[in-house]
CSV table of C-alpha atoms and ligand atoms in Angstrom, one decimal:
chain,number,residue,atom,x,y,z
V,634,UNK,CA,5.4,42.7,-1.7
V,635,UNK,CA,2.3,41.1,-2.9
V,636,UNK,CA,0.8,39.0,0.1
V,637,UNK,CA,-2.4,36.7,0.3
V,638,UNK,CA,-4.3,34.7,2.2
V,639,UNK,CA,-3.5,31.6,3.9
V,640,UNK,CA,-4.4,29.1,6.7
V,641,UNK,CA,-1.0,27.6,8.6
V,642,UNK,CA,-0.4,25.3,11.6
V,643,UNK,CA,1.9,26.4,14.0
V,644,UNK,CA,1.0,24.2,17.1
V,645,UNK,CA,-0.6,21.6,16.4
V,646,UNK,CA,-3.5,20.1,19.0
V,647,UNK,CA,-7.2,19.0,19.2
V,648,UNK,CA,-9.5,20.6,16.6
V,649,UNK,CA,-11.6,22.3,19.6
V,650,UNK,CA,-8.2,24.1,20.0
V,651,UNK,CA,-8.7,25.4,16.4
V,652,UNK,CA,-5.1,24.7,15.3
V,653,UNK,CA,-5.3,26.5,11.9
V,654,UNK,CA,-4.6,29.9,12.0
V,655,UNK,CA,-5.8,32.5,9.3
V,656,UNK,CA,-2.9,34.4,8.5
V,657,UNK,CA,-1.6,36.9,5.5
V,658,UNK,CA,1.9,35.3,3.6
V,659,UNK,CA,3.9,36.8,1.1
V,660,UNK,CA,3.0,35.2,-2.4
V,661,UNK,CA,5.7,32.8,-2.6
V,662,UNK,CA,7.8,33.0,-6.1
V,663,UNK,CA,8.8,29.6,-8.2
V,664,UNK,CA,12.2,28.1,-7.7
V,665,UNK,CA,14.0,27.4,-11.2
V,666,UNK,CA,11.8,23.8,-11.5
V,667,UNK,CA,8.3,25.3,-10.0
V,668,UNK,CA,5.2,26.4,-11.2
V,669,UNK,CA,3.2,29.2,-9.6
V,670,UNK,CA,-0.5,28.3,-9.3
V,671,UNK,CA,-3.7,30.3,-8.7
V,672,UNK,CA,-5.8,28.6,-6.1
V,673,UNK,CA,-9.1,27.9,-7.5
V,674,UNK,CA,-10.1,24.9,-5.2
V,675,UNK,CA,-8.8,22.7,-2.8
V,676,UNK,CA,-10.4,19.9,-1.2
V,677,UNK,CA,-9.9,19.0,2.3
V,678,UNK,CA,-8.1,15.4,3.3
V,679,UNK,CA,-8.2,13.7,6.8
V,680,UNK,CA,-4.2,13.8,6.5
V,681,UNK,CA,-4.9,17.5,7.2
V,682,UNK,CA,-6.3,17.0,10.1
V,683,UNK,CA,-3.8,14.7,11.6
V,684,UNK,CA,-1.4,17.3,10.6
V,685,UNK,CA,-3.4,19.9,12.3
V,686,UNK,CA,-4.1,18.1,15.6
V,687,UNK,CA,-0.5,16.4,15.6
V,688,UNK,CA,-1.2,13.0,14.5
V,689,UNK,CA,1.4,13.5,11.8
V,690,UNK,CA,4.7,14.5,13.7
V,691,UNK,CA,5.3,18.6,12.0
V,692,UNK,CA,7.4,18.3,9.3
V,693,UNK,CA,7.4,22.2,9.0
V,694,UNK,CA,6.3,24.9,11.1
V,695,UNK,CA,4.5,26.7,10.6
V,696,UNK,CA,2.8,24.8,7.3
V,697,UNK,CA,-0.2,25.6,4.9
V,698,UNK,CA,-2.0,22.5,5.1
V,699,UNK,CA,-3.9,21.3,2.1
V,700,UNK,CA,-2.7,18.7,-0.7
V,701,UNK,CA,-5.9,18.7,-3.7
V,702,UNK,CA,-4.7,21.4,-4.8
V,703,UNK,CA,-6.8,22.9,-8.4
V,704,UNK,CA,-5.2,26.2,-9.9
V,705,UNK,CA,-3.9,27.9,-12.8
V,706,UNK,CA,-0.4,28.2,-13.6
V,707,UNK,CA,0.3,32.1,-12.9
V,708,UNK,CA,4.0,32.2,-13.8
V,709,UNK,CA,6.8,29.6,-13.5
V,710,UNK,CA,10.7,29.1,-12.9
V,711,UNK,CA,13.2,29.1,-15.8
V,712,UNK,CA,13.8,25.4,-15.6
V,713,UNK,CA,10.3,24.2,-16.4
V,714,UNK,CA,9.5,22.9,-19.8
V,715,UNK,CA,5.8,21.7,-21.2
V,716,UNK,CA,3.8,23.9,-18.6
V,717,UNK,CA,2.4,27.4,-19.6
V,718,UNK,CA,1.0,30.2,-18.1
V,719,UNK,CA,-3.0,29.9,-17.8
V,720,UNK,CA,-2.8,26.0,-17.8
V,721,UNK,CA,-4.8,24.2,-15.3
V,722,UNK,CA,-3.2,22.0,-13.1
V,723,UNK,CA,-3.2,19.9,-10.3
V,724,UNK,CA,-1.3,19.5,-7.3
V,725,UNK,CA,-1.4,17.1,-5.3
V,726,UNK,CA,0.4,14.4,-1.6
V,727,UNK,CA,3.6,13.4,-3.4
V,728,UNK,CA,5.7,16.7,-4.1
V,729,UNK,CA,9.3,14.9,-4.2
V,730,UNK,CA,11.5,11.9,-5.0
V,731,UNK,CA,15.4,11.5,-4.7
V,732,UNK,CA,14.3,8.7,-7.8
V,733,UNK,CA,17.9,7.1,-7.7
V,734,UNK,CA,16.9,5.0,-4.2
V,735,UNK,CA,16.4,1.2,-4.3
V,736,UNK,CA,12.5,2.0,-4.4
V,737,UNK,CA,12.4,4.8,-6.9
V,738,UNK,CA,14.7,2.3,-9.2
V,739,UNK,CA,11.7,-0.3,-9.2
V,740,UNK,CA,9.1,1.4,-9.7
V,741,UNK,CA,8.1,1.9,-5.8
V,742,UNK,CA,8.7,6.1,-5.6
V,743,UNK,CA,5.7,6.3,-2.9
V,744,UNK,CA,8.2,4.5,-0.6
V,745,UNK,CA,10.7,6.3,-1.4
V,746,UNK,CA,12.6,7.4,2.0
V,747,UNK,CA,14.0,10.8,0.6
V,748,UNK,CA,9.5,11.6,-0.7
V,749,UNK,CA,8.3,15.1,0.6
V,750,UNK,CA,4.9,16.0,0.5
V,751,UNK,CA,2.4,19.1,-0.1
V,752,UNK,CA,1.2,20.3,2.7
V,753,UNK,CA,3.5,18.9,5.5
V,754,UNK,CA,6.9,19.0,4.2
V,755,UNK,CA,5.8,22.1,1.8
V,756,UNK,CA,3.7,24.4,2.0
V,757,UNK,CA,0.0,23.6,0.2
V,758,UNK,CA,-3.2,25.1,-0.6
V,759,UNK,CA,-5.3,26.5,2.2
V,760,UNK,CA,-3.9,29.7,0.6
V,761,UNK,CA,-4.8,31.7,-2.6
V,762,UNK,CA,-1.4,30.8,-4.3
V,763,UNK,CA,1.4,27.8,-3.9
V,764,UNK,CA,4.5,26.5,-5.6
V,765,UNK,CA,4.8,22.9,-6.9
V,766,UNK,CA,7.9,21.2,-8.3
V,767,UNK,CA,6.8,20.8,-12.3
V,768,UNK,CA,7.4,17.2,-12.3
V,769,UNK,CA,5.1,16.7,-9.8
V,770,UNK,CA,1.9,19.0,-11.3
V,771,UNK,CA,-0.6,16.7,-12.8
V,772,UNK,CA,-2.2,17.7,-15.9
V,773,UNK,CA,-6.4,17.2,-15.3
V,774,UNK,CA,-8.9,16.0,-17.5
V,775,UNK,CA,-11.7,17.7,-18.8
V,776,UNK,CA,-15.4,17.3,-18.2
V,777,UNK,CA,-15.2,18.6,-14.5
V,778,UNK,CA,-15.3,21.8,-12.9
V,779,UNK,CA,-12.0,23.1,-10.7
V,780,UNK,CA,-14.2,21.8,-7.6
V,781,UNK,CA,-15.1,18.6,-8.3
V,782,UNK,CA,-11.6,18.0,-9.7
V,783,UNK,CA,-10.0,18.6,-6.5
V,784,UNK,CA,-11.1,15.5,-4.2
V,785,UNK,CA,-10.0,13.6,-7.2
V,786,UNK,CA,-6.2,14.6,-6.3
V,787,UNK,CA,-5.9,12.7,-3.1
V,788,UNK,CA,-9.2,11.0,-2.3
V,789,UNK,CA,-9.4,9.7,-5.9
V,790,UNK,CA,-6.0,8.3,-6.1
V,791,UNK,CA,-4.8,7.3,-3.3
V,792,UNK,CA,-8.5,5.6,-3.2
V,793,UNK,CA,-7.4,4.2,-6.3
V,794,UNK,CA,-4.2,2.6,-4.8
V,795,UNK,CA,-5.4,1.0,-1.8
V,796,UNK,CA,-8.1,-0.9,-4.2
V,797,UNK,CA,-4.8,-1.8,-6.3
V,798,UNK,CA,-3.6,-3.3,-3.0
V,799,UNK,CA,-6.6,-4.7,-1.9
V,800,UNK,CA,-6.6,-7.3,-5.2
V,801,UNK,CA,-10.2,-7.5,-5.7
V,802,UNK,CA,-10.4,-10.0,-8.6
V,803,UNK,CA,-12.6,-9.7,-11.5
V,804,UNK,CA,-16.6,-9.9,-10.5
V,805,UNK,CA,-15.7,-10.1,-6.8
V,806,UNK,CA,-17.2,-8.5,-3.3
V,807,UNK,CA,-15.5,-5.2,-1.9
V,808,UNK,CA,-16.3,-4.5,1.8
V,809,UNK,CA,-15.6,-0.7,2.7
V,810,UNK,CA,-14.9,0.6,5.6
V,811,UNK,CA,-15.9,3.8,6.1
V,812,UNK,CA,-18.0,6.1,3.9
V,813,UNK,CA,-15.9,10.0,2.9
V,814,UNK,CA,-14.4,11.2,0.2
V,815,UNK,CA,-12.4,8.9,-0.9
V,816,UNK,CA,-14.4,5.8,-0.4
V,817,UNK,CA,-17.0,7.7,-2.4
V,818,UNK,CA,-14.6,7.8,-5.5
V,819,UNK,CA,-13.2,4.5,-5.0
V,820,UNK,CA,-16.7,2.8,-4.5
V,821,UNK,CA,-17.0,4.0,-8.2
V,822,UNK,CA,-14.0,2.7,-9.7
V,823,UNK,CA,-14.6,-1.1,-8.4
V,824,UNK,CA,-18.5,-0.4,-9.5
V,825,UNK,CA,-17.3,0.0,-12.9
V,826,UNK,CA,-14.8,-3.0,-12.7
V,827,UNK,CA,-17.9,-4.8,-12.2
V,828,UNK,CA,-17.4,-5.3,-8.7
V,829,UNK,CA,-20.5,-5.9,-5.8
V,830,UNK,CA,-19.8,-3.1,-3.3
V,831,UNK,CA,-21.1,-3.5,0.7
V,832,UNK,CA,-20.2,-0.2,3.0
V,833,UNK,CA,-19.7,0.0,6.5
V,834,UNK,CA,-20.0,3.1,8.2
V,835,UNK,CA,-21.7,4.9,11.6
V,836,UNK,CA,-22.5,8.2,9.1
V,837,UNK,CA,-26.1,7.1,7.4
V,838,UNK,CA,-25.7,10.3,5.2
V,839,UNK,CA,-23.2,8.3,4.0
V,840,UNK,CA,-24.9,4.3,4.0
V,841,UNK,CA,-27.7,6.9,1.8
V,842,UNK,CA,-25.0,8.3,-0.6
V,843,UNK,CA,-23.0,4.5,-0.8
V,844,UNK,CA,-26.4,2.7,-1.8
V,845,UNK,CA,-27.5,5.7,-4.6
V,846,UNK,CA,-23.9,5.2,-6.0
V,847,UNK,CA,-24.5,1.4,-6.7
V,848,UNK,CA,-23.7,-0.4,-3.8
V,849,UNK,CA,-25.6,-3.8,-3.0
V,850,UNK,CA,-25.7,-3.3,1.1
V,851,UNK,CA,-25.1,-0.8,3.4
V,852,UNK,CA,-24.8,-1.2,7.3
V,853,UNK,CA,-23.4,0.0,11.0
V,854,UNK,CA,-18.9,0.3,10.8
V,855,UNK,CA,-18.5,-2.8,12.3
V,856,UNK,CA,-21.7,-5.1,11.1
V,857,UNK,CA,-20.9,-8.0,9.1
V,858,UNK,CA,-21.6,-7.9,5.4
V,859,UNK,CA,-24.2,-10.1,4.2
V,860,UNK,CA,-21.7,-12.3,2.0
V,861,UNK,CA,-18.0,-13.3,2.4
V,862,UNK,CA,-15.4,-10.4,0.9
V,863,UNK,CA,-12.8,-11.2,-1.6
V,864,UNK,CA,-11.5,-7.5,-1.0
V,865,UNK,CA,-11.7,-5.0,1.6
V,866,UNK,CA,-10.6,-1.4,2.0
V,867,UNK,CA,-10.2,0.3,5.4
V,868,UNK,CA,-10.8,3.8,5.2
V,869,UNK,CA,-11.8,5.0,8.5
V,870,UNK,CA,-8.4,5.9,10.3
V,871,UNK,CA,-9.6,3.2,13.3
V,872,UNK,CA,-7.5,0.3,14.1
V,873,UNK,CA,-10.7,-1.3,16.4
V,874,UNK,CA,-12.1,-2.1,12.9
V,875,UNK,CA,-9.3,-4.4,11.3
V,876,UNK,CA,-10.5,-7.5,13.5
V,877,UNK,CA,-14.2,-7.5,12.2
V,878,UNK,CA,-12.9,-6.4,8.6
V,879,UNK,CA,-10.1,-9.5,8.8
V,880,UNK,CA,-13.6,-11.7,9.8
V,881,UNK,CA,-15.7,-10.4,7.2
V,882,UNK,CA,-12.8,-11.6,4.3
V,883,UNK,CA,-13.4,-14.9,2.5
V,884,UNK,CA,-10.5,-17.5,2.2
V,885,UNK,CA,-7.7,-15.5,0.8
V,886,UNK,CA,-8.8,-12.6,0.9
V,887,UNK,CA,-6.9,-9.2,1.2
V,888,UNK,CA,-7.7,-6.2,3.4
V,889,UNK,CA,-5.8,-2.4,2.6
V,890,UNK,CA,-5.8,0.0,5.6
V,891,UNK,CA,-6.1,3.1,3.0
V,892,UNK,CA,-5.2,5.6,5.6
V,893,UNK,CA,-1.9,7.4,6.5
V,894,UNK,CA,-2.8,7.1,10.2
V,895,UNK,CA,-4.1,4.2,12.0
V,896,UNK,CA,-5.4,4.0,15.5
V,897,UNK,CA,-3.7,0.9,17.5
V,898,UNK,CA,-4.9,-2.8,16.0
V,899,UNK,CA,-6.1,-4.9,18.9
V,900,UNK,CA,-5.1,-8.0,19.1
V,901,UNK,CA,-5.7,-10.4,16.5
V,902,UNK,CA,-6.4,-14.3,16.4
V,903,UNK,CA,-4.0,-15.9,13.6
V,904,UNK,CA,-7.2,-18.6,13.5
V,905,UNK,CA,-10.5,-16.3,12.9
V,906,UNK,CA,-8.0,-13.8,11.9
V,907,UNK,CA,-5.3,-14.3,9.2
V,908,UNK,CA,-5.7,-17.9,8.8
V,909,UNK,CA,-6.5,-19.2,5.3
V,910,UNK,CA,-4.1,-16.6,3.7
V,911,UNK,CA,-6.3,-13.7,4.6
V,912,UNK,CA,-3.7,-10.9,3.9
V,913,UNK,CA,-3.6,-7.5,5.9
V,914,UNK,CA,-1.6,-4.6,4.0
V,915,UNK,CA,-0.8,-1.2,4.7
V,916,UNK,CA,-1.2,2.0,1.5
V,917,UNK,CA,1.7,4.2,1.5
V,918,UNK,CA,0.8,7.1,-0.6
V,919,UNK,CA,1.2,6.7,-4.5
V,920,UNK,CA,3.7,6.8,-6.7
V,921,UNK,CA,3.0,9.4,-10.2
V,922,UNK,CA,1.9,6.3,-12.2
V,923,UNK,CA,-0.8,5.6,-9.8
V,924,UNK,CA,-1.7,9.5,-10.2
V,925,UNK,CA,-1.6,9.2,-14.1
V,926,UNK,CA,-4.0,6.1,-14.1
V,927,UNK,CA,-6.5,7.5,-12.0
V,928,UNK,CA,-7.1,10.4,-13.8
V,929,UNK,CA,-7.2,8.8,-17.0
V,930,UNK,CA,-9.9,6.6,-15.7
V,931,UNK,CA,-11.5,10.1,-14.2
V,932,UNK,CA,-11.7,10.8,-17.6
V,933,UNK,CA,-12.9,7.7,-19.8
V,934,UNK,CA,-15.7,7.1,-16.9
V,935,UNK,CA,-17.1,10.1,-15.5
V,936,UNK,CA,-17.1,9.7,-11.0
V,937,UNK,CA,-19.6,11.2,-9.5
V,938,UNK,CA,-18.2,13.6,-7.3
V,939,UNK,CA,-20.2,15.0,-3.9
V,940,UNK,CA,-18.6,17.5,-2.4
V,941,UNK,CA,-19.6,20.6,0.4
V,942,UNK,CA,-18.1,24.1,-0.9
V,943,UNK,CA,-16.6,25.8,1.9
V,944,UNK,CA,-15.2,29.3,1.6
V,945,UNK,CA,-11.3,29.5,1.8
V,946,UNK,CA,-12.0,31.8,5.0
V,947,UNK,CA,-13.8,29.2,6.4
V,948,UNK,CA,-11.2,26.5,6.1
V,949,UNK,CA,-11.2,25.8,10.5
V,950,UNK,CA,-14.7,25.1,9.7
V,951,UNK,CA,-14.3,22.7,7.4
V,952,UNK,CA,-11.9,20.8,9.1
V,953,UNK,CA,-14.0,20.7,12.3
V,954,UNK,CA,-17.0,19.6,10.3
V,955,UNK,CA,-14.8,16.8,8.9
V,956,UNK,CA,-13.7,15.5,12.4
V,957,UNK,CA,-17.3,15.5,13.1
V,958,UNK,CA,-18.1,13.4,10.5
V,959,UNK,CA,-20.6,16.3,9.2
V,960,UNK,CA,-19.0,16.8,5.7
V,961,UNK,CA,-21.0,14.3,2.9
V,962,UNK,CA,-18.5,13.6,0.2
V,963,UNK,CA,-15.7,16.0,0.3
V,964,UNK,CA,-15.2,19.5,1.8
V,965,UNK,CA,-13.4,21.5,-0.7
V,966,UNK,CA,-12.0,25.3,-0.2
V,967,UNK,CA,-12.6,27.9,-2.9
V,968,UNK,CA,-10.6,31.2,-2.8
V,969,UNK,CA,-12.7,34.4,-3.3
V,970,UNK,CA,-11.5,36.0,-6.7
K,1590,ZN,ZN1,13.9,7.3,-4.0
K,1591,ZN,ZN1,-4.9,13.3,1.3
C-alpha cells in the first residue's frame, strides 16, 4: 500500500503541547465523486489552530488539518465529470452541502446545517495527497505560482466575504482589525474598490506591510483611527476588540467579526455602542459563489500575496509561529517532491 506523509490531531490542547503529530497514512483513494490531488502547497489558517488546540470542538479524530489546499489532480472517481488528470486545482473550508435545506434553496449554502468542511470534518492537506468531493474543487487562475495561490483559498475568500458583510459603500473608510493573511488580501480588494484602508494591529511587521500595500494609517489593535469608519472587519479572533471597533464606526456603520472563533464580547453600551444603527455581524464561512467571485477578481487584479514557505515537515512550526504572531502574511506548507 502506497503511504505518505501527513500531520493529524489526535488530542487536541495548547500549541506548547505540540498537538500535531507527524505521522505516515495510507494514500487515501477517491470515492465515486472525488478527485485525488497531489499536494503542492498548502497554506496555514488560524481555524487550524483552533482545531489543533481545541477551540473548534473535533469533528474527527484523528484529522489532517489544513483547508488551502494547491495540487494536481492525480487520478479521480468514476463519477466525476469536467476534471482531468494533471489539472490544477484548489481545495479549499467548504467540502459539503445537503443543497435541498431552507438555506441551500436561497442561496445561503455556508449556513447550511448539514456543511462539512476540509480539514475538520475531512481530512485536509498537511499531507502529500487528499480527496475532495469534485463539486467542491475550485478551478484557479493563472498568473500565480501553487504557493501564492494557496492563502487565496481561505484567507482570500473568506476575507472577501466578511468585506461583503461589512457593506463598505463606494469611496468609503474600512477599519481592520488585525493584520494576517487574510486581512492582507482583503486590504487589497477594498484598495481597489477605491476604498481608504486604516489597520489596527499589535504586529508592526504588519502596520509596515498594511501601509506598503496602500493603506492611509496604521496604529496599535485597539487605537482609534484617525477618521470615523463606514466599515470595519474584525480579524483578530479577540472579542476585547468589538467595543473599540463598534466606537470607531460612523453613524450606520457595519462591523463583520471575520473569524470562526471569537473570544467572549465584553459588555457593550447600546448608546456609545450600537446606537445610530451601527450594525455588528458575524461571517459564517462562504458559500461556492463567494469562492467563484474571489478568484475571478484574483485574476482580473493581480493581490499581492506575502507569504513564509515552510516545509511540510515543519508544519508544528508553522503553526506555533502563527500563534505567536511571527508569520508575516501567510505560512504556507510545501511537500518535498
Ligand atoms: Zn443545505
Ligand atoms: Zn481558513
Amino acid at each position: 500500500m502506497e503511504t505518505m506523509a501527513a500531520w493529524e490531531v489526535a488530542a487536541p490542547g495548547p500549541i506548547a503541547t505540540r498537538p500535531l503529530r507527524a505521522v505516515r497514512r495510507p494514500v487515501p483513494v477517491p470515492a465515486a465523486d472525488e478527485l485525488l490531488v497531489r499536494v503542492r502547497a498548502c497554506a496555514v489558517c488560524r481555524t487550524d489552530l483552533h482545531v489543533a488546540e481545541g477551540d473548534l470542538p473535533p469533528h474527527r479524530s484523528p484529522v489532517i488539518p489544513g483547508h488551502q489546499v494547491v495540487g494536481e489532480v492525480t487520478a479521480h472517481g468514476d463519477a466525476v465529470t469536467g476534471w482531468a488528470v494533471g489539472d490544477r486545482a484548489g481545495i479549499a473550508w467548504l467540502r459539503h452541502t445537503d443543497g435541498t435545506c431552507v438555506y441551500c434553496r436561497r442561496g445561503q449554502e455556508n449556513l447550511c446545517p448539514a456543511s462539512r468542511y476540509t480539514g475538520w470534518d475531512a481530512d485536509g492537506g498537511y499531507a502529500e495527497y487528499t480527496v475532495v468531493p469534485a463539486d467542491y474543487a475550485y478551478r484557479l487562475p493563472d498568473g500565480y505560482d501553487d504557493v501564492h495561490l494557496a492563502p487565496l483559498l481561505c484567507a482570500g475568500i473568506i476575507g472577501y466575504r466578511a468585506l461583503r458583510r461589512a457593506e463598505l459603500p463606494a469611496g468609503g473608510t474600512l477599519g481592520i482589525y488585525g493584520f494576517g493573511s487574510s486581512a492582507h488580501l482583503t486590504a487589497q480588494v477594498a484598495l481597489a474598490q477605491g476604498a481608504t484602508v486604516y489597520v489596527m494591529t499589535r504586529s508592526a511587521a504588519a502596520r509596515e506591510l498594511g501601509l506598503s500595500l496602500g493603506a492611509t494609517w496604521a496604529g496599535g489593535a485597539d487605537e482609534q483611527p484617525p477618521a470615523p469608519l463606514d466599515a470595519a472587519i474584525l480579524f483578530a479572533p479577540v472579542g476585547d476588540l468589538v467595543p473599540p471597533a463598534l466606537s470607531a464606526l460612523d453613524r450606520g456603520g457595519t462591523l463583520a467579526v471575520a473569524g470562526i472563533h471569537l473570544s467572549d464580547i465584553p459588555v457593550l453600551n447600546y448608546e456609545r455602542h450600537l446606537f445610530q444603527e451601527r450594525q455588528l455581524r458575524s461571517v459564517a464561512a462562504n458559500t461556492r459563489d463567494d469562492g467563484r467571485e474571489f478568484l475571478a477578481l484574483a485574476a482580473a487584479h493581480p493581490l499581492s500575496v506575502t507569504v513564509t514557505p515552510y516545509p511540510l515537515d515543519r508544519a508544528d512550526d508553522a503553526l506555533a509561529d502563527l500563534a505567536a504572531d511571527r508569520v508575516e502574511g501567510a505560512a504556507v506548507l510545501i511537500p518535498r517532491c
